[in-house]
């Protein structure tokens, strides 16, 4: 494998989104974009990409980039400054604050989007040289419960298995993981195993997601009861002779206590059913499947981690694998799926406040070892503040200076309004960013430092199976953007630490990171990539994906713990007796529901990248709340209408999706929207800031909430070649921005009057408008044209008759409209007689739900048949679960073997 494929002239790099870590071939194109395809040689994806990865080429030339360093001047405005001035300013202010208030008055908040090299220098600067461990990361919100669970059980943060286990398992158990949407390429790999080898799949989730659509057994348990389910399983394994007593005896300790506790939590199938809200038959079926299947992989993700009992949930799962010796063996392991592209790299360098560096903690020997390696006399000697506590300390005024690098905490933290308010109290608030504006930047940053983005920066990331891959530059960095490792290094030098930050390339940083991992290791620590510590610059540039450990003079090692060898002093794993599971808060008469939050298929984090892709904006363009039909009736909520969701922390107004996939008493809302792209959809502001006592990870899945219907008189949409501001005098306007081909789309709803929209349109598009008015009927439609195409258009109407968004969007995308098309535009209907395709299901080929439902009604009874007729589902495969759901809803029956054909064809 070479960095640049000479036949394609493509650069080999790695996807910047989820923890699957897919390899990508990127070929720059004229105009700043790139052709993107899956790397057939990368062992994470073998050429496959999901909808998000496939659309990366649409996200490369945004006009919203932060191009120059900026400092807030005396008048309060941001002004462009030269790099040396910005760096001097940051270093000078840090020095002053440390001298006055001590090192713990400073904090860094990092990101799972950073490259390992960026993470390494930031962690080294703060923990080694400033002398505080107040370095935390948005990975705290993602998988820190898995880290804590691993460390309690294994003595180290070790992922025992690898992706090949998903091919080789006979039973795949997914817990709190909507892998079909959040880890789509791995999910397709699991489906291939199911279809080709007959592996069975169990999905455990309070919400019937698209992942559950392929399950042999779906367990829709009550929220927060995973520990009870796996405690019941441990009891069942013990009582039915399914334990691997030899493994337990030789390689573990604490089994009897853990089993006793499990009996107290869920001592029988009946007790488990009672605790989890499942029926006994389903519980018994799952227990039997697990007990009877030696090759079982249990995959867990945010539904387990994002919990105030997340660490106990992780350990309850691991207990069952330790008890059966199903760990580190082909097709048998517990498996944490990481959400972010480099959450694992951040864990490697120690980018969490309760780790020091290179999988070493704050024990005296580890502190001494890292101190000597870094030559760092001021090294931090105790854990720092984890994310939620860090922002609470900012709010109390204890932390005076914060450097946020590559993340958007004003959107993503729980109780996000409080987090945003805390930012305003900072004496120094530095943000390293790609974009000029987001909720965090707009919360009052004092210094903005322009960082290079994906495609421009170069370094390494580590995926969920411990595989280190290169992200390589293939684009010219715009403006004065710089790599994050360079920015941190320059500040470190100005703080007087030049000798320890003498890096001139990402390769140099990587070599030091690798050397630290091997320093006085001798097999005592899991993370060791000493074999890579002497890579030349050329070898680093050409580095093929490599799994760790990669010890010097040792053979490759794919899995851990096959024969024990845990990282405790006695080399034994620990069974953990979990606490009796209980959610931190009860629902009340005022807050009778529980709010669950999560991701959707085609968006990533706060949409600063995916939100500019027209293709990805088609699937679910509006922020929404999902509710069960019975609850909808109970609270007067209507499908397609609006509702206000209220918690003790904030409120949002969201579009309503009524769905039986939602459990009674639960709401679901996606996390992606912010104030940059919607009026009232910053869901982080609703989430309770309760955290797990071991991991510090917040509970994002069960905040008590209420819901009330909310009505708007008018709905509408606007399309424009340039960004628009919604009417400033109308704060009650509900709106969301959507990327569309050729410009910007806005969907809105309002209780004002039509005259407002008429005058607003004239203010943004001028007076030269073609208009259609039916003021009595509440309809106003208007458009301006330039060079034969639509320049700006506005459609406003009564709630159910605002015009056909999909049809008008299609006409907006055209380079030139015919005279007939221009005349017919304001009718809101296509003159070609084409009905709207409906909301897009297949993002790759732009196939809408209406078109798909028509094909199903005409006889297509399988995803394969839909693929043949419409091409939907035949590229990345991310929409196949939704195709199957539409078929199931229509009651159509797939002929035997058809689904398998499609899965094979797209794999
Ligand atoms: S599954 Fe999709 S988002 Fe995740 S790494 Fe692969 S292409 Fe990127």
JSON list of N, CA, C and O in Angstrom, two decimals, residues 328-359:
[
{"chain": "A", "resi": 328, "resn": "UNK", "atom": "N", "xyz": [-11.12, -12.09, 23.48]},
{"chain": "A", "resi": 328, "resn": "UNK", "atom": "CA", "xyz": [-9.87, -12.17, 22.74]},
{"chain": "A", "resi": 328, "resn": "UNK", "atom": "C", "xyz": [-9.74, -13.42, 21.90]},
{"chain": "A", "resi": 328, "resn": "UNK", "atom": "O", "xyz": [-8.63, -13.81, 21.52]},
{"chain": "A", "resi": 329, "resn": "UNK", "atom": "N", "xyz": [-10.85, -14.06, 21.58]},
{"chain": "A", "resi": 329, "resn": "UNK", "atom": "CA", "xyz": [-10.82, -15.25, 20.73]},
{"chain": "A", "resi": 329, "resn": "UNK", "atom": "C", "xyz": [-11.51, -14.94, 19.42]},
{"chain": "A", "resi": 329, "resn": "UNK", "atom": "O", "xyz": [-12.40, -14.08, 19.39]},
{"chain": "A", "resi": 330, "resn": "UNK", "atom": "N", "xyz": [-11.17, -15.62, 18.35]},
{"chain": "A", "resi": 330, "resn": "UNK", "atom": "CA", "xyz": [-11.84, -15.33, 17.08]},
{"chain": "A", "resi": 330, "resn": "UNK", "atom": "C", "xyz": [-13.35, -15.42, 17.22]},
{"chain": "A", "resi": 330, "resn": "UNK", "atom": "O", "xyz": [-13.89, -16.43, 17.68]},
{"chain": "A", "resi": 331, "resn": "UNK", "atom": "N", "xyz": [-14.02, -14.33, 16.90]},
{"chain": "A", "resi": 331, "resn": "UNK", "atom": "CA", "xyz": [-15.48, -14.30, 16.96]},
{"chain": "A", "resi": 331, "resn": "UNK", "atom": "C", "xyz": [-16.05, -14.22, 18.35]},
{"chain": "A", "resi": 331, "resn": "UNK", "atom": "O", "xyz": [-17.26, -14.45, 18.51]},
{"chain": "A", "resi": 332, "resn": "UNK", "atom": "N", "xyz": [-15.25, -13.91, 19.35]},
{"chain": "A", "resi": 332, "resn": "UNK", "atom": "CA", "xyz": [-15.76, -13.88, 20.73]},
{"chain": "A", "resi": 332, "resn": "UNK", "atom": "C", "xyz": [-15.06, -12.78, 21.53]},
{"chain": "A", "resi": 332, "resn": "UNK", "atom": "O", "xyz": [-13.88, -12.91, 21.83]},
{"chain": "A", "resi": 333, "resn": "UNK", "atom": "N", "xyz": [-15.81, -11.72, 21.87]},
{"chain": "A", "resi": 333, "resn": "UNK", "atom": "CA", "xyz": [-15.25, -10.62, 22.66]},
{"chain": "A", "resi": 333, "resn": "UNK", "atom": "C", "xyz": [-16.34, -9.62, 23.01]},
{"chain": "A", "resi": 333, "resn": "UNK", "atom": "O", "xyz": [-17.30, -9.49, 22.26]},
{"chain": "A", "resi": 334, "resn": "UNK", "atom": "N", "xyz": [-16.12, -8.88, 24.08]},
{"chain": "A", "resi": 334, "resn": "UNK", "atom": "CA", "xyz": [-16.89, -7.64, 24.23]},
{"chain": "A", "resi": 334, "resn": "UNK", "atom": "C", "xyz": [-16.24, -6.60, 23.32]},
{"chain": "A", "resi": 334, "resn": "UNK", "atom": "O", "xyz": [-15.02, -6.66, 23.10]},
{"chain": "A", "resi": 335, "resn": "UNK", "atom": "N", "xyz": [-17.03, -5.68, 22.76]},
{"chain": "A", "resi": 335, "resn": "UNK", "atom": "CA", "xyz": [-16.46, -4.77, 21.76]},
{"chain": "A", "resi": 335, "resn": "UNK", "atom": "C", "xyz": [-17.10, -3.40, 21.88]},
{"chain": "A", "resi": 335, "resn": "UNK", "atom": "O", "xyz": [-18.28, -3.23, 21.56]},
{"chain": "A", "resi": 336, "resn": "UNK", "atom": "N", "xyz": [-16.32, -2.43, 22.33]},
{"chain": "A", "resi": 336, "resn": "UNK", "atom": "CA", "xyz": [-16.79, -1.05, 22.41]},
{"chain": "A", "resi": 336, "resn": "UNK", "atom": "C", "xyz": [-16.62, -0.38, 21.05]},
{"chain": "A", "resi": 336, "resn": "UNK", "atom": "O", "xyz": [-15.52, -0.34, 20.50]},
{"chain": "A", "resi": 337, "resn": "UNK", "atom": "N", "xyz": [-17.74, 0.12, 20.50]},
{"chain": "A", "resi": 337, "resn": "UNK", "atom": "CA", "xyz": [-17.67, 0.87, 19.24]},
{"chain": "A", "resi": 337, "resn": "UNK", "atom": "C", "xyz": [-17.48, 2.34, 19.57]},
{"chain": "A", "resi": 337, "resn": "UNK", "atom": "O", "xyz": [-18.32, 2.95, 20.22]},
{"chain": "A", "resi": 338, "resn": "UNK", "atom": "N", "xyz": [-16.37, 2.92, 19.13]},
{"chain": "A", "resi": 338, "resn": "UNK", "atom": "CA", "xyz": [-16.12, 4.33, 19.44]},
{"chain": "A", "resi": 338, "resn": "UNK", "atom": "C", "xyz": [-16.86, 5.20, 18.44]},
{"chain": "A", "resi": 338, "resn": "UNK", "atom": "O", "xyz": [-17.00, 4.87, 17.27]},
{"chain": "A", "resi": 339, "resn": "UNK", "atom": "N", "xyz": [-17.34, 6.33, 18.93]},
{"chain": "A", "resi": 339, "resn": "UNK", "atom": "CA", "xyz": [-18.13, 7.21, 18.08]},
{"chain": "A", "resi": 339, "resn": "UNK", "atom": "C", "xyz": [-17.29, 8.03, 17.13]},
{"chain": "A", "resi": 339, "resn": "UNK", "atom": "O", "xyz": [-17.64, 8.23, 15.98]},
{"chain": "A", "resi": 340, "resn": "UNK", "atom": "N", "xyz": [-16.16, 8.53, 17.60]},
{"chain": "A", "resi": 340, "resn": "UNK", "atom": "CA", "xyz": [-15.42, 9.54, 16.85]},
{"chain": "A", "resi": 340, "resn": "UNK", "atom": "C", "xyz": [-14.22, 8.93, 16.12]},
{"chain": "A", "resi": 340, "resn": "UNK", "atom": "O", "xyz": [-13.73, 7.87, 16.48]},
{"chain": "A", "resi": 341, "resn": "UNK", "atom": "N", "xyz": [-13.70, 9.65, 15.11]},
{"chain": "A", "resi": 341, "resn": "UNK", "atom": "CA", "xyz": [-12.64, 9.08, 14.28]},
{"chain": "A", "resi": 341, "resn": "UNK", "atom": "C", "xyz": [-11.36, 8.83, 15.06]},
{"chain": "A", "resi": 341, "resn": "UNK", "atom": "O", "xyz": [-10.59, 7.94, 14.70]},
{"chain": "A", "resi": 342, "resn": "UNK", "atom": "N", "xyz": [-11.11, 9.64, 16.10]},
{"chain": "A", "resi": 342, "resn": "UNK", "atom": "CA", "xyz": [-9.86, 9.43, 16.82]},
{"chain": "A", "resi": 342, "resn": "UNK", "atom": "C", "xyz": [-10.06, 9.45, 18.33]},
{"chain": "A", "resi": 342, "resn": "UNK", "atom": "O", "xyz": [-9.18, 9.89, 19.07]},
{"chain": "A", "resi": 343, "resn": "UNK", "atom": "N", "xyz": [-11.21, 8.97, 18.78]},
{"chain": "A", "resi": 343, "resn": "UNK", "atom": "CA", "xyz": [-11.39, 8.81, 20.23]},
{"chain": "A", "resi": 343, "resn": "UNK", "atom": "C", "xyz": [-10.30, 7.89, 20.78]},
{"chain": "A", "resi": 343, "resn": "UNK", "atom": "O", "xyz": [-9.76, 8.13, 21.86]},
{"chain": "A", "resi": 344, "resn": "UNK", "atom": "N", "xyz": [-9.96, 6.86, 20.02]},
{"chain": "A", "resi": 344, "resn": "UNK", "atom": "CA", "xyz": [-8.93, 5.93, 20.50]},
{"chain": "A", "resi": 344, "resn": "UNK", "atom": "C", "xyz": [-7.56, 6.58, 20.55]},
{"chain": "A", "resi": 344, "resn": "UNK", "atom": "O", "xyz": [-6.78, 6.34, 21.47]},
{"chain": "A", "resi": 345, "resn": "UNK", "atom": "N", "xyz": [-7.25, 7.42, 19.57]},
{"chain": "A", "resi": 345, "resn": "UNK", "atom": "CA", "xyz": [-5.95, 8.12, 19.59]},
{"chain": "A", "resi": 345, "resn": "UNK", "atom": "C", "xyz": [-5.86, 9.03, 20.79]},
{"chain": "A", "resi": 345, "resn": "UNK", "atom": "O", "xyz": [-4.80, 9.13, 21.43]},
{"chain": "A", "resi": 346, "resn": "UNK", "atom": "N", "xyz": [-6.98, 9.69, 21.12]},
{"chain": "A", "resi": 346, "resn": "UNK", "atom": "CA", "xyz": [-6.99, 10.55, 22.29]},
{"chain": "A", "resi": 346, "resn": "UNK", "atom": "C", "xyz": [-6.74, 9.76, 23.56]},
{"chain": "A", "resi": 346, "resn": "UNK", "atom": "O", "xyz": [-6.03, 10.21, 24.46]},
{"chain": "A", "resi": 347, "resn": "UNK", "atom": "N", "xyz": [-7.31, 8.55, 23.62]},
{"chain": "A", "resi": 347, "resn": "UNK", "atom": "CA", "xyz": [-7.08, 7.69, 24.79]},
{"chain": "A", "resi": 347, "resn": "UNK", "atom": "C", "xyz": [-5.62, 7.26, 24.83]},
{"chain": "A", "resi": 347, "resn": "UNK", "atom": "O", "xyz": [-5.02, 7.17, 25.91]},
{"chain": "A", "resi": 348, "resn": "UNK", "atom": "N", "xyz": [-5.02, 6.99, 23.67]},
{"chain": "A", "resi": 348, "resn": "UNK", "atom": "CA", "xyz": [-3.62, 6.56, 23.64]},
{"chain": "A", "resi": 348, "resn": "UNK", "atom": "C", "xyz": [-2.70, 7.61, 24.25]},
{"chain": "A", "resi": 348, "resn": "UNK", "atom": "O", "xyz": [-1.78, 7.30, 25.02]},
{"chain": "A", "resi": 349, "resn": "UNK", "atom": "N", "xyz": [-2.91, 8.88, 23.87]},
{"chain": "A", "resi": 349, "resn": "UNK", "atom": "CA", "xyz": [-1.97, 9.90, 24.35]},
{"chain": "A", "resi": 349, "resn": "UNK", "atom": "C", "xyz": [-2.28, 10.32, 25.78]},
{"chain": "A", "resi": 349, "resn": "UNK", "atom": "O", "xyz": [-1.46, 10.97, 26.42]},
{"chain": "A", "resi": 350, "resn": "UNK", "atom": "N", "xyz": [-3.46, 9.99, 26.29]},
{"chain": "A", "resi": 350, "resn": "UNK", "atom": "CA", "xyz": [-3.83, 10.42, 27.64]},
{"chain": "A", "resi": 350, "resn": "UNK", "atom": "C", "xyz": [-4.64, 11.69, 27.63]},
{"chain": "A", "resi": 350, "resn": "UNK", "atom": "O", "xyz": [-4.58, 12.47, 28.58]},
{"chain": "A", "resi": 351, "resn": "UNK", "atom": "N", "xyz": [-5.41, 11.91, 26.57]},
{"chain": "A", "resi": 351, "resn": "UNK", "atom": "CA", "xyz": [-6.15, 13.16, 26.43]},
{"chain": "A", "resi": 351, "resn": "UNK", "atom": "C", "xyz": [-7.37, 13.29, 27.30]},
{"chain": "A", "resi": 351, "resn": "UNK", "atom": "O", "xyz": [-8.17, 14.20, 27.11]},
{"chain": "A", "resi": 352, "resn": "UNK", "atom": "N", "xyz": [-7.57, 12.38, 28.23]},
{"chain": "A", "resi": 352, "resn": "UNK", "atom": "CA", "xyz": [-8.66, 12.50, 29.21]},
{"chain": "A", "resi": 352, "resn": "UNK", "atom": "C", "xyz": [-8.05, 12.96, 30.54]},
{"chain": "A", "resi": 352, "resn": "UNK", "atom": "O", "xyz": [-6.92, 12.59, 30.88]},
{"chain": "A", "resi": 353, "resn": "UNK", "atom": "N", "xyz": [-8.82, 13.72, 31.31]},
{"chain": "A", "resi": 353, "resn": "UNK", "atom": "CA", "xyz": [-8.28, 14.36, 32.52]},
{"chain": "A", "resi": 353, "resn": "UNK", "atom": "C", "xyz": [-7.86, 13.36, 33.58]},
{"chain": "A", "resi": 353, "resn": "UNK", "atom": "O", "xyz": [-7.08, 13.70, 34.48]},
{"chain": "A", "resi": 354, "resn": "UNK", "atom": "N", "xyz": [-8.37, 12.12, 33.50]},
{"chain": "A", "resi": 354, "resn": "UNK", "atom": "CA", "xyz": [-7.99, 11.12, 34.50]},
{"chain": "A", "resi": 354, "resn": "UNK", "atom": "C", "xyz": [-6.96, 10.14, 33.99]},
{"chain": "A", "resi": 354, "resn": "UNK", "atom": "O", "xyz": [-6.72, 9.11, 34.59]},
{"chain": "A", "resi": 355, "resn": "UNK", "atom": "N", "xyz": [-6.33, 10.46, 32.85]},
{"chain": "A", "resi": 355, "resn": "UNK", "atom": "CA", "xyz": [-5.19, 9.68, 32.38]},
{"chain": "A", "resi": 355, "resn": "UNK", "atom": "C", "xyz": [-3.99, 10.63, 32.30]},
{"chain": "A", "resi": 355, "resn": "UNK", "atom": "O", "xyz": [-4.17, 11.83, 32.13]},
{"chain": "A", "resi": 356, "resn": "UNK", "atom": "N", "xyz": [-2.77, 10.05, 32.38]},
{"chain": "A", "resi": 356, "resn": "UNK", "atom": "CA", "xyz": [-1.59, 10.91, 32.27]},
{"chain": "A", "resi": 356, "resn": "UNK", "atom": "C", "xyz": [-1.09, 10.93, 30.83]},
{"chain": "A", "resi": 356, "resn": "UNK", "atom": "O", "xyz": [-1.19, 11.94, 30.14]},
{"chain": "A", "resi": 357, "resn": "UNK", "atom": "N", "xyz": [-0.59, 9.79, 30.37]},
{"chain": "A", "resi": 357, "resn": "UNK", "atom": "CA", "xyz": [-0.09, 9.71, 29.00]},
{"chain": "A", "resi": 357, "resn": "UNK", "atom": "C", "xyz": [0.16, 8.25, 28.65]},
{"chain": "A", "resi": 357, "resn": "UNK", "atom": "O", "xyz": [0.51, 7.45, 29.51]},
{"chain": "A", "resi": 358, "resn": "UNK", "atom": "N", "xyz": [-0.02, 7.91, 27.38]},
{"chain": "A", "resi": 358, "resn": "UNK", "atom": "CA", "xyz": [0.34, 6.59, 26.85]},
{"chain": "A", "resi": 358, "resn": "UNK", "atom": "C", "xyz": [-0.19, 5.45, 27.72]},
{"chain": "A", "resi": 358, "resn": "UNK", "atom": "O", "xyz": [0.53, 4.51, 28.04]},
{"chain": "A", "resi": 359, "resn": "UNK", "atom": "N", "xyz": [-1.48, 5.52, 28.07]},
{"chain": "A", "resi": 359, "resn": "UNK", "atom": "CA", "xyz": [-2.15, 4.52, 28.91]},
{"chain": "A", "resi": 359, "resn": "UNK", "atom": "C", "xyz": [-1.50, 4.41, 30.29]},
{"chain": "A", "resi": 359, "resn": "UNK", "atom": "O", "xyz": [-1.59, 3.36, 30.94]}
]
